[in-house]
Every structure is written in C-alpha cells, then in structure tokens.
mmCIF file of N, CA and C in Angstrom:
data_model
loop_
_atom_site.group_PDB
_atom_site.id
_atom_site.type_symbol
_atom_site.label_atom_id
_atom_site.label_comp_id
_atom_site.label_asym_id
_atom_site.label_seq_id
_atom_site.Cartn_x
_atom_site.Cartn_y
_atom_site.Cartn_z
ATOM 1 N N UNK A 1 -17.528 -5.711 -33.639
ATOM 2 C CA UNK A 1 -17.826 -5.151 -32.345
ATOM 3 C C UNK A 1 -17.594 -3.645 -32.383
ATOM 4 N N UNK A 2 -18.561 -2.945 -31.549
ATOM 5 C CA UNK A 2 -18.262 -1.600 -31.678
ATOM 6 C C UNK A 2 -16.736 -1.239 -30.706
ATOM 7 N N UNK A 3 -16.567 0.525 -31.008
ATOM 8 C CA UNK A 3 -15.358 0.777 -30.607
ATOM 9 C C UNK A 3 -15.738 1.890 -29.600
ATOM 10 N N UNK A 4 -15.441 2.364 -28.647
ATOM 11 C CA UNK A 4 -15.763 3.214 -27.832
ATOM 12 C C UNK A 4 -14.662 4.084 -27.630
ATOM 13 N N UNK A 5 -14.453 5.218 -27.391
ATOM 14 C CA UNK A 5 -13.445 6.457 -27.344
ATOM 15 C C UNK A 5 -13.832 7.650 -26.326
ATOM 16 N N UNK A 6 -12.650 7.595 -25.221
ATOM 17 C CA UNK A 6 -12.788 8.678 -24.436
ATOM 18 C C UNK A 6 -11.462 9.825 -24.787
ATOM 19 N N UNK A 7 -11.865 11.018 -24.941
ATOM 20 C CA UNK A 7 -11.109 11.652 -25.439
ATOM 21 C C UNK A 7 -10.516 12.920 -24.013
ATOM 22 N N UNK A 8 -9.494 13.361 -24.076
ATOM 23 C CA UNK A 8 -9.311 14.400 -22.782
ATOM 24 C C UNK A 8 -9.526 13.857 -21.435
ATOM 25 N N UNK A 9 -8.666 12.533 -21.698
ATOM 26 C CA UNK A 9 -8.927 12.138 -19.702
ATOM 27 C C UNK A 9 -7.468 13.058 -19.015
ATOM 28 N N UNK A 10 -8.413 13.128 -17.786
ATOM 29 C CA UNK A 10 -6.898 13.868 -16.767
ATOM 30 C C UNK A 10 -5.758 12.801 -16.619
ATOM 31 N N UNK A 11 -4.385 13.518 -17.360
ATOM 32 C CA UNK A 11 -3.342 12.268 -16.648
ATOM 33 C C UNK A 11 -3.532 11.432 -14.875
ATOM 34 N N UNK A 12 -4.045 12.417 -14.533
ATOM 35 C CA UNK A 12 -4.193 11.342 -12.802
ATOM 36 C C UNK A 12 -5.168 10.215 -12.994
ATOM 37 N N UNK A 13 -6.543 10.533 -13.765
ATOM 38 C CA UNK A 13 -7.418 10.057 -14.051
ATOM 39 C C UNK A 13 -6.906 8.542 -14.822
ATOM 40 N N UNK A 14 -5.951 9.020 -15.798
ATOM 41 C CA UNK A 14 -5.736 7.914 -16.496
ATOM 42 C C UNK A 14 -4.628 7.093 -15.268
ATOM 43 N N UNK A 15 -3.755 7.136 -14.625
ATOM 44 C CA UNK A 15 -2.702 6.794 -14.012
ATOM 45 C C UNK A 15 -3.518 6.179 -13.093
ATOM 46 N N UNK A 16 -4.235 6.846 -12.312
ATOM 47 C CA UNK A 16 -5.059 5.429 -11.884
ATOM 48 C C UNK A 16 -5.589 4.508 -11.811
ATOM 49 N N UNK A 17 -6.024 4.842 -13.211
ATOM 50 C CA UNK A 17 -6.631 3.464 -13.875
ATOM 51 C C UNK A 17 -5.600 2.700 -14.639
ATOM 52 N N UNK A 18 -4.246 2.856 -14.710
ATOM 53 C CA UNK A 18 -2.956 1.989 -15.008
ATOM 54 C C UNK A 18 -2.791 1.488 -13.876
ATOM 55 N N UNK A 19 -2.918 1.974 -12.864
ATOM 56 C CA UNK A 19 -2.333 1.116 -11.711
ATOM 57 C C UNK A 19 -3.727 0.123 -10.959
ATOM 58 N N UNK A 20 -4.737 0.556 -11.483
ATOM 59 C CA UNK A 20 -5.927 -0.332 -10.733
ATOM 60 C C UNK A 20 -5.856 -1.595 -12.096
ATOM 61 N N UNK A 21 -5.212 -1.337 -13.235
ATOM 62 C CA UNK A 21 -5.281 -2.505 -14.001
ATOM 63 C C UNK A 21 -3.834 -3.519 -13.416
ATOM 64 N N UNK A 22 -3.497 -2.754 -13.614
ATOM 65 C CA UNK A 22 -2.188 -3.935 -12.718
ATOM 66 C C UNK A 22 -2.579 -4.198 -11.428
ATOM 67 N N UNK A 23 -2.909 -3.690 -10.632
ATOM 68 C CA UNK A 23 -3.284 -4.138 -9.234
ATOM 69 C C UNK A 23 -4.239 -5.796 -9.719
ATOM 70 N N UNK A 24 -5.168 -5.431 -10.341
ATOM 71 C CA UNK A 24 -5.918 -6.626 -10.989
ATOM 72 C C UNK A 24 -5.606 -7.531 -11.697
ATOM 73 N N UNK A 25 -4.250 -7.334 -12.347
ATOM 74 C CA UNK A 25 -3.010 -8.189 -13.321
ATOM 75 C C UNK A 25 -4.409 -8.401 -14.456
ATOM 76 N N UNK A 26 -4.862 -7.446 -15.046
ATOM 77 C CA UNK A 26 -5.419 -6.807 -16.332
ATOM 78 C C UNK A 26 -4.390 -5.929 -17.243
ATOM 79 N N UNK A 27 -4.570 -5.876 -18.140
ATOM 80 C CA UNK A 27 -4.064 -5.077 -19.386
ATOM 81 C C UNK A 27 -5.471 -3.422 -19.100
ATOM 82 N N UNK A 28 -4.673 -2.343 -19.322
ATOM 83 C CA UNK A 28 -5.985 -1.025 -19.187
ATOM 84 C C UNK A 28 -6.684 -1.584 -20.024
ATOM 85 N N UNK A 29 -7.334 -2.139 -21.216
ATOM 86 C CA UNK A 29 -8.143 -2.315 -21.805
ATOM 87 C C UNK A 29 -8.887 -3.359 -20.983
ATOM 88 N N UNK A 30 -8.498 -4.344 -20.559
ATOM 89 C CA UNK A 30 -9.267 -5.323 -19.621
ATOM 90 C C UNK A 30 -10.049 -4.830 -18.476
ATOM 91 N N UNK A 31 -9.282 -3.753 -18.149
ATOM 92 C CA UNK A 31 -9.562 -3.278 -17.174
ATOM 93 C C UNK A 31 -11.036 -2.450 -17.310
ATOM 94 N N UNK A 32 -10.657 -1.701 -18.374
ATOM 95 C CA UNK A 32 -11.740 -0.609 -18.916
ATOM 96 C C UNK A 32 -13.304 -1.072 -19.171
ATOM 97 N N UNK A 33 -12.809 -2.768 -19.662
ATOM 98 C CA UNK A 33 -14.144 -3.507 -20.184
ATOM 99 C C UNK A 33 -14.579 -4.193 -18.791
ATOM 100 N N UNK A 34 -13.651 -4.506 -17.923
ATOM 101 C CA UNK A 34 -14.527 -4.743 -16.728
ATOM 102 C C UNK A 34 -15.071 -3.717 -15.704
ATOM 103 N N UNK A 35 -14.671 -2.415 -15.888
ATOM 104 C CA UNK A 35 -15.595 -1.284 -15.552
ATOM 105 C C UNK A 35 -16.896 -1.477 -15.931
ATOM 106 N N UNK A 36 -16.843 -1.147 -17.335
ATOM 107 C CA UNK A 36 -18.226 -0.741 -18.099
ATOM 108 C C UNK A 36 -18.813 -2.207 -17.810
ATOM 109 N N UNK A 37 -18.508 -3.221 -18.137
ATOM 110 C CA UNK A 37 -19.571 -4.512 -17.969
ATOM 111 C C UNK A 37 -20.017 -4.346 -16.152
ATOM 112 N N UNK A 38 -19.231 -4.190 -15.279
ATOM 113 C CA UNK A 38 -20.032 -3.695 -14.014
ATOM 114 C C UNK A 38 -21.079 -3.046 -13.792
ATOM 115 N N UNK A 39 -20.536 -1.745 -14.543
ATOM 116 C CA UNK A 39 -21.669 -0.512 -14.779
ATOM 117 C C UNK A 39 -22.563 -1.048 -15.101
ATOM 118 N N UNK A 40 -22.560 -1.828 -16.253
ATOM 119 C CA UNK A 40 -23.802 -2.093 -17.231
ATOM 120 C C UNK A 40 -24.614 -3.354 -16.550
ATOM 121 N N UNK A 41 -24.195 -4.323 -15.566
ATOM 122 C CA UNK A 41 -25.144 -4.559 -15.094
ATOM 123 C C UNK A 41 -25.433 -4.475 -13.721
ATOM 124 N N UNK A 42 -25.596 -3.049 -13.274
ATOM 125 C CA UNK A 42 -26.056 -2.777 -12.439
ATOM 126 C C UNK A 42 -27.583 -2.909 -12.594
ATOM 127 N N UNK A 43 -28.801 -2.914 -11.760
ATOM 128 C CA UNK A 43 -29.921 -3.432 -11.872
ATOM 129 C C UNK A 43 -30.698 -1.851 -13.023
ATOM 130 N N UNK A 44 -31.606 -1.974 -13.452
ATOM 131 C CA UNK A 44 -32.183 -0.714 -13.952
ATOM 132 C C UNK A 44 -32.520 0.318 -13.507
ATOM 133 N N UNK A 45 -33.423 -0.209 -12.123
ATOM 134 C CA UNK A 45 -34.567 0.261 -11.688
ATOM 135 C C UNK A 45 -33.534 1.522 -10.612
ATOM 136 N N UNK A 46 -32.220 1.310 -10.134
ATOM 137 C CA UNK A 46 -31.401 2.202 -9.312
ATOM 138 C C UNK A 46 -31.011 3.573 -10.132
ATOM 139 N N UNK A 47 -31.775 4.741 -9.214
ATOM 140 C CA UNK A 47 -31.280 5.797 -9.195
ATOM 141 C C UNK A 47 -30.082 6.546 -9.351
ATOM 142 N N UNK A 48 -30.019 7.291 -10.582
ATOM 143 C CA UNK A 48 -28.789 7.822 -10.709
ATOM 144 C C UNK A 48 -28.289 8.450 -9.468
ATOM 145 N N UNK A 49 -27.053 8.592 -9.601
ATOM 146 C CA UNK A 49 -26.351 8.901 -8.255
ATOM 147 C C UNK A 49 -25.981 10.296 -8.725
ATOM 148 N N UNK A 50 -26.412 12.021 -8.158
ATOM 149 C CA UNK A 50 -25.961 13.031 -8.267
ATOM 150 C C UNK A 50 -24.520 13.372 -8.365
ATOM 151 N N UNK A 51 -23.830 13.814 -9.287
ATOM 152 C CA UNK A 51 -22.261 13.908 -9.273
ATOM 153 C C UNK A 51 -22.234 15.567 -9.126
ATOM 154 N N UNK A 52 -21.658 16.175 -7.750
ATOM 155 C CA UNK A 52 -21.153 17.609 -7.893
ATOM 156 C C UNK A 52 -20.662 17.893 -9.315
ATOM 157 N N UNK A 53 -21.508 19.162 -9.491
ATOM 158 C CA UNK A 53 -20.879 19.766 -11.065
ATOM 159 C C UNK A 53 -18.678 20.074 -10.069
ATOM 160 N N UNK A 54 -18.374 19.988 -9.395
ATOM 161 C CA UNK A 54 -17.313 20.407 -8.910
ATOM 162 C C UNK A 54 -16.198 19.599 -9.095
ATOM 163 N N UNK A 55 -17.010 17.727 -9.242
ATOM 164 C CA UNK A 55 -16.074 16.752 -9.595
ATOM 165 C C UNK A 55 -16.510 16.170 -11.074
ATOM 166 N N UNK A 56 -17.350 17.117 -11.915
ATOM 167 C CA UNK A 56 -17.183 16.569 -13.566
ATOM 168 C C UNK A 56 -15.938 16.423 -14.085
ATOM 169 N N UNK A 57 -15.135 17.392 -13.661
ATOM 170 C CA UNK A 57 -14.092 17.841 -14.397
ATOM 171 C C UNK A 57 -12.507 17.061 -13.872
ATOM 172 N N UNK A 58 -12.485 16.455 -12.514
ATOM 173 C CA UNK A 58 -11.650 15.643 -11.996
ATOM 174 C C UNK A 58 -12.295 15.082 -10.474
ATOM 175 N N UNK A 59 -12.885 13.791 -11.194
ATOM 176 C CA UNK A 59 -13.185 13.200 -9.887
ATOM 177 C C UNK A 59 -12.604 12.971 -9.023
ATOM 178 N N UNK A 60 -13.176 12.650 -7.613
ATOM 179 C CA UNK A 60 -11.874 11.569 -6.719
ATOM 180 C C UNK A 60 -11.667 10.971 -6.955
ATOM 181 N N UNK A 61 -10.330 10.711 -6.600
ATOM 182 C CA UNK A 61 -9.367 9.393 -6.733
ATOM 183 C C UNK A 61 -8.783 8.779 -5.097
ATOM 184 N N UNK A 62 -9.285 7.383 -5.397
ATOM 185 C CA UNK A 62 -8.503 7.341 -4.032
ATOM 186 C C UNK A 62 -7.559 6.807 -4.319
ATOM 187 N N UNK A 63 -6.751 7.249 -3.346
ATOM 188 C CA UNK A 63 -5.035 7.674 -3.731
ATOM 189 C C UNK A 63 -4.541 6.612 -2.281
ATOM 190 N N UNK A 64 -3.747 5.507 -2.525
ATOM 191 C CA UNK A 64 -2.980 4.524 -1.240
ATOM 192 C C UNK A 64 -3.766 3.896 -0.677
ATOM 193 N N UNK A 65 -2.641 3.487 0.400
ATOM 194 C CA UNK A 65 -2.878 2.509 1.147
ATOM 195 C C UNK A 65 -2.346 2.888 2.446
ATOM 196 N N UNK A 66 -3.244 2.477 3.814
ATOM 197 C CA UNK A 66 -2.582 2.668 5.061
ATOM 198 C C UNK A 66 -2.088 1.433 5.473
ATOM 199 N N UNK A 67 -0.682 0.945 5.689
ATOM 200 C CA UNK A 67 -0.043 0.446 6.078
ATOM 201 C C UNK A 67 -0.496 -0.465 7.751
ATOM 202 N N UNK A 68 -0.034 -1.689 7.916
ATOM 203 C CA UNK A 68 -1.147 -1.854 9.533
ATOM 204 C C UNK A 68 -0.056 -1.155 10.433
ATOM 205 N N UNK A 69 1.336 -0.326 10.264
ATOM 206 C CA UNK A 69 1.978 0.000 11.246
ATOM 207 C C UNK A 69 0.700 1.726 11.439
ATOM 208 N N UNK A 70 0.357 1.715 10.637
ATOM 209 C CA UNK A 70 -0.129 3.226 10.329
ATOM 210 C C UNK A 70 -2.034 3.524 10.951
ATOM 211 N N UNK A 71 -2.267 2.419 10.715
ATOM 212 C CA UNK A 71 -3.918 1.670 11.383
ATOM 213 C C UNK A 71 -3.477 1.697 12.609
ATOM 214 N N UNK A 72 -2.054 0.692 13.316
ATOM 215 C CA UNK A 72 -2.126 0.587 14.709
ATOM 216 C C UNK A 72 -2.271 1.745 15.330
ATOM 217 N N UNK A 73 -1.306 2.738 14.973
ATOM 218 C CA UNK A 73 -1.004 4.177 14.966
ATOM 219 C C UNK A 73 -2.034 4.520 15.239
ATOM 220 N N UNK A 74 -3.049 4.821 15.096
ATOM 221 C CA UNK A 74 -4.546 5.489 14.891
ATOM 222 C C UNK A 74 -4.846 5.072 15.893
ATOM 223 N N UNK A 75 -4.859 3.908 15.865
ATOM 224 C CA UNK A 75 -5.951 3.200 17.096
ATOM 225 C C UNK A 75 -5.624 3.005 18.413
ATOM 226 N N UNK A 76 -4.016 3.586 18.543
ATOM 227 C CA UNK A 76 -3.140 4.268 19.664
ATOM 228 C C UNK A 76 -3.729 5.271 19.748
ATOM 229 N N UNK A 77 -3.465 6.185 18.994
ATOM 230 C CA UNK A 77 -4.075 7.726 19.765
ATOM 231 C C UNK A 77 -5.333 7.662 19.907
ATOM 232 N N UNK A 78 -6.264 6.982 19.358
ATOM 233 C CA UNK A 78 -7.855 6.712 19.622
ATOM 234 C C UNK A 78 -8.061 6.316 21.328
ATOM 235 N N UNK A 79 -7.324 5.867 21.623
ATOM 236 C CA UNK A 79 -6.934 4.640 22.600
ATOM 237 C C UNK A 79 -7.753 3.519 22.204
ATOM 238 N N UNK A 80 -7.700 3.453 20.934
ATOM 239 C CA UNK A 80 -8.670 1.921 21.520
ATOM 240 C C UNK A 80 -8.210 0.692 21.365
ATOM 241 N N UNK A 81 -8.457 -0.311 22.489
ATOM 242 C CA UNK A 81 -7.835 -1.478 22.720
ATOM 243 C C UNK A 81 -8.476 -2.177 22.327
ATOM 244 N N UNK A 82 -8.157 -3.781 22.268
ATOM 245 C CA UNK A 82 -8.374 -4.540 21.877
ATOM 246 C C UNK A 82 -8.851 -5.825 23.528
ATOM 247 N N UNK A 83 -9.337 -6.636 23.220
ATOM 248 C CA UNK A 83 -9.371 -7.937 23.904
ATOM 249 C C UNK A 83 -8.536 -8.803 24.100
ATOM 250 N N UNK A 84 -7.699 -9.491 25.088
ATOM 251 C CA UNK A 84 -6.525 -10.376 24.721
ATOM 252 C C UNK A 84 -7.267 -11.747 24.154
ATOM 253 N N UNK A 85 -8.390 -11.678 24.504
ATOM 254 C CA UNK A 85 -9.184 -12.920 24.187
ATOM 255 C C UNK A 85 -9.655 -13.056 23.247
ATOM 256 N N UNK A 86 -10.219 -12.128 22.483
ATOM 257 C CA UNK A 86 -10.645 -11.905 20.851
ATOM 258 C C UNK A 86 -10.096 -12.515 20.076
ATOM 259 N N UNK A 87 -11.085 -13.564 19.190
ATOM 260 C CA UNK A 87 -10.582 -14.432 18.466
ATOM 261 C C UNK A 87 -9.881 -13.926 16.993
ATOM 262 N N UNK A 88 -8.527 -14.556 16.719
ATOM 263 C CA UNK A 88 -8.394 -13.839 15.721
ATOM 264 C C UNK A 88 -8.804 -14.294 14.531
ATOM 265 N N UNK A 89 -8.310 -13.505 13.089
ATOM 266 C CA UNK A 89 -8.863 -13.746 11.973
ATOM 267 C C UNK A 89 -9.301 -15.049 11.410
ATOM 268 N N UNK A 90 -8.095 -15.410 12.150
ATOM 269 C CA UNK A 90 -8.018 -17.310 11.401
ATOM 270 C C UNK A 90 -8.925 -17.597 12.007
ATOM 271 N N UNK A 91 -8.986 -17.671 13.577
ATOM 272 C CA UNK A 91 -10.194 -17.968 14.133
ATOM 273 C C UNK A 91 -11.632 -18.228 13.537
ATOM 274 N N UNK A 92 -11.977 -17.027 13.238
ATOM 275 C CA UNK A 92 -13.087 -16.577 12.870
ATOM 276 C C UNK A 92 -13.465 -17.147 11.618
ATOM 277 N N UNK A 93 -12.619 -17.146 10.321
ATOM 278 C CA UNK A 93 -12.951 -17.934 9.484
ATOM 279 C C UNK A 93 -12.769 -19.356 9.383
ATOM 280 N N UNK A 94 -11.869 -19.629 10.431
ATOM 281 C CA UNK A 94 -12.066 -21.532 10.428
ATOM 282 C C UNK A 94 -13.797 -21.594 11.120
ATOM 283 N N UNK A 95 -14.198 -21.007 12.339
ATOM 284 C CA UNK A 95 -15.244 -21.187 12.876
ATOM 285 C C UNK A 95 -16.291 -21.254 11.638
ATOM 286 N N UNK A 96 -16.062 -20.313 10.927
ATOM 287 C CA UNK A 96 -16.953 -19.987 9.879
ATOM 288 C C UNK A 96 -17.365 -20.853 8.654
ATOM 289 N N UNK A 97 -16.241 -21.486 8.206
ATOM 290 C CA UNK A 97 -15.654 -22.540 7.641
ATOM 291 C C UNK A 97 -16.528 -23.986 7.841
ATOM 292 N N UNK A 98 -16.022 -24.329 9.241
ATOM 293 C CA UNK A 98 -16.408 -25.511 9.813
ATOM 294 C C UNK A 98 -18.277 -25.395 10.082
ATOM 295 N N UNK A 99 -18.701 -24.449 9.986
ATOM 296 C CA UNK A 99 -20.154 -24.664 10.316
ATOM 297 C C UNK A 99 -20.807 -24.696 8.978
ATOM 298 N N UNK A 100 -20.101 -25.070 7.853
ATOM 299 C CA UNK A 100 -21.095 -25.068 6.853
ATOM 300 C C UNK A 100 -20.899 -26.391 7.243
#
C-alpha cells in the first residue's frame, strides 16, 4: 500500500486533529484515513470550493463547544422564548419513531 506524507503542519493544525481523533475514539492515523476516504468519495462532478489565499497557510479551526448554560444565555438576551407546550425532544423522536 502506498504511504502518504504531510510535511510542516501548524502545531494547532495538528492538535486538532488529535483531539477530533479522540473525540471519534480513532487513533490520528484512523482518523487521517477517514478524512481522505470522505474526501475521496465525494461525487466528481462537485466544484472545487475557492480557499482564500489568506487561509492556505492556517486554516480555520473550530475551536469548542457552547455549553446549554451558555445557548440559554443567548437566547435570554435574544429574548427568545420558548412554548410551554412545545413538544420536547423525546417527544419528537418517539412521534417520529412510531410512524414508521
């Protein structure tokens, strides 16, 4: 099997992709090969996607997680409320569930 080699990744670059392999309970190499097998079958016929010459050199990274004390937060100062009647999650997927 061939061997593939990326040389000069940004430590953030790489650190994220240590922690998106554990997030996945992958080894980075597992991880790396289920990147590229994604990539690779993406359909043909889709258009490359333009990358700013600004992020060649260190892409984004998305960085955390918002917490739901930190979502509620938001959606306080938004004001936006909710329904007392709105079915909740479970709801929604038992409904969802039961109609197959």
């Amino acid at each position: 099997m061939p061997n593939l080699s990326i040389k000069d990744v940004p430590e953030p670059l790489a650190e994220a992709l240590r922690q998106r392999a554990a997030r996945n309970h992958r080894s980075l190499q597992g991880e790396l090969m289920a990147i590229i097998e994604s990539a690779a079958a993406e359909p043909q016929g889709r258009p490359e996607t333009p990358i700013p010459a600004r992020n060649l050199r260190y892409p984004p990274l998305r960085r955390g997680w918002k917490t739901t004390e930190q979502i509620v937060a938001e959606q306080d100062a938004e004001g936006i409320e909710f329904s007392p009647d709105a079915p909740t999650g479970t709801d929604i997927i038992r409904k969802e569930r039961d109609s197959r």
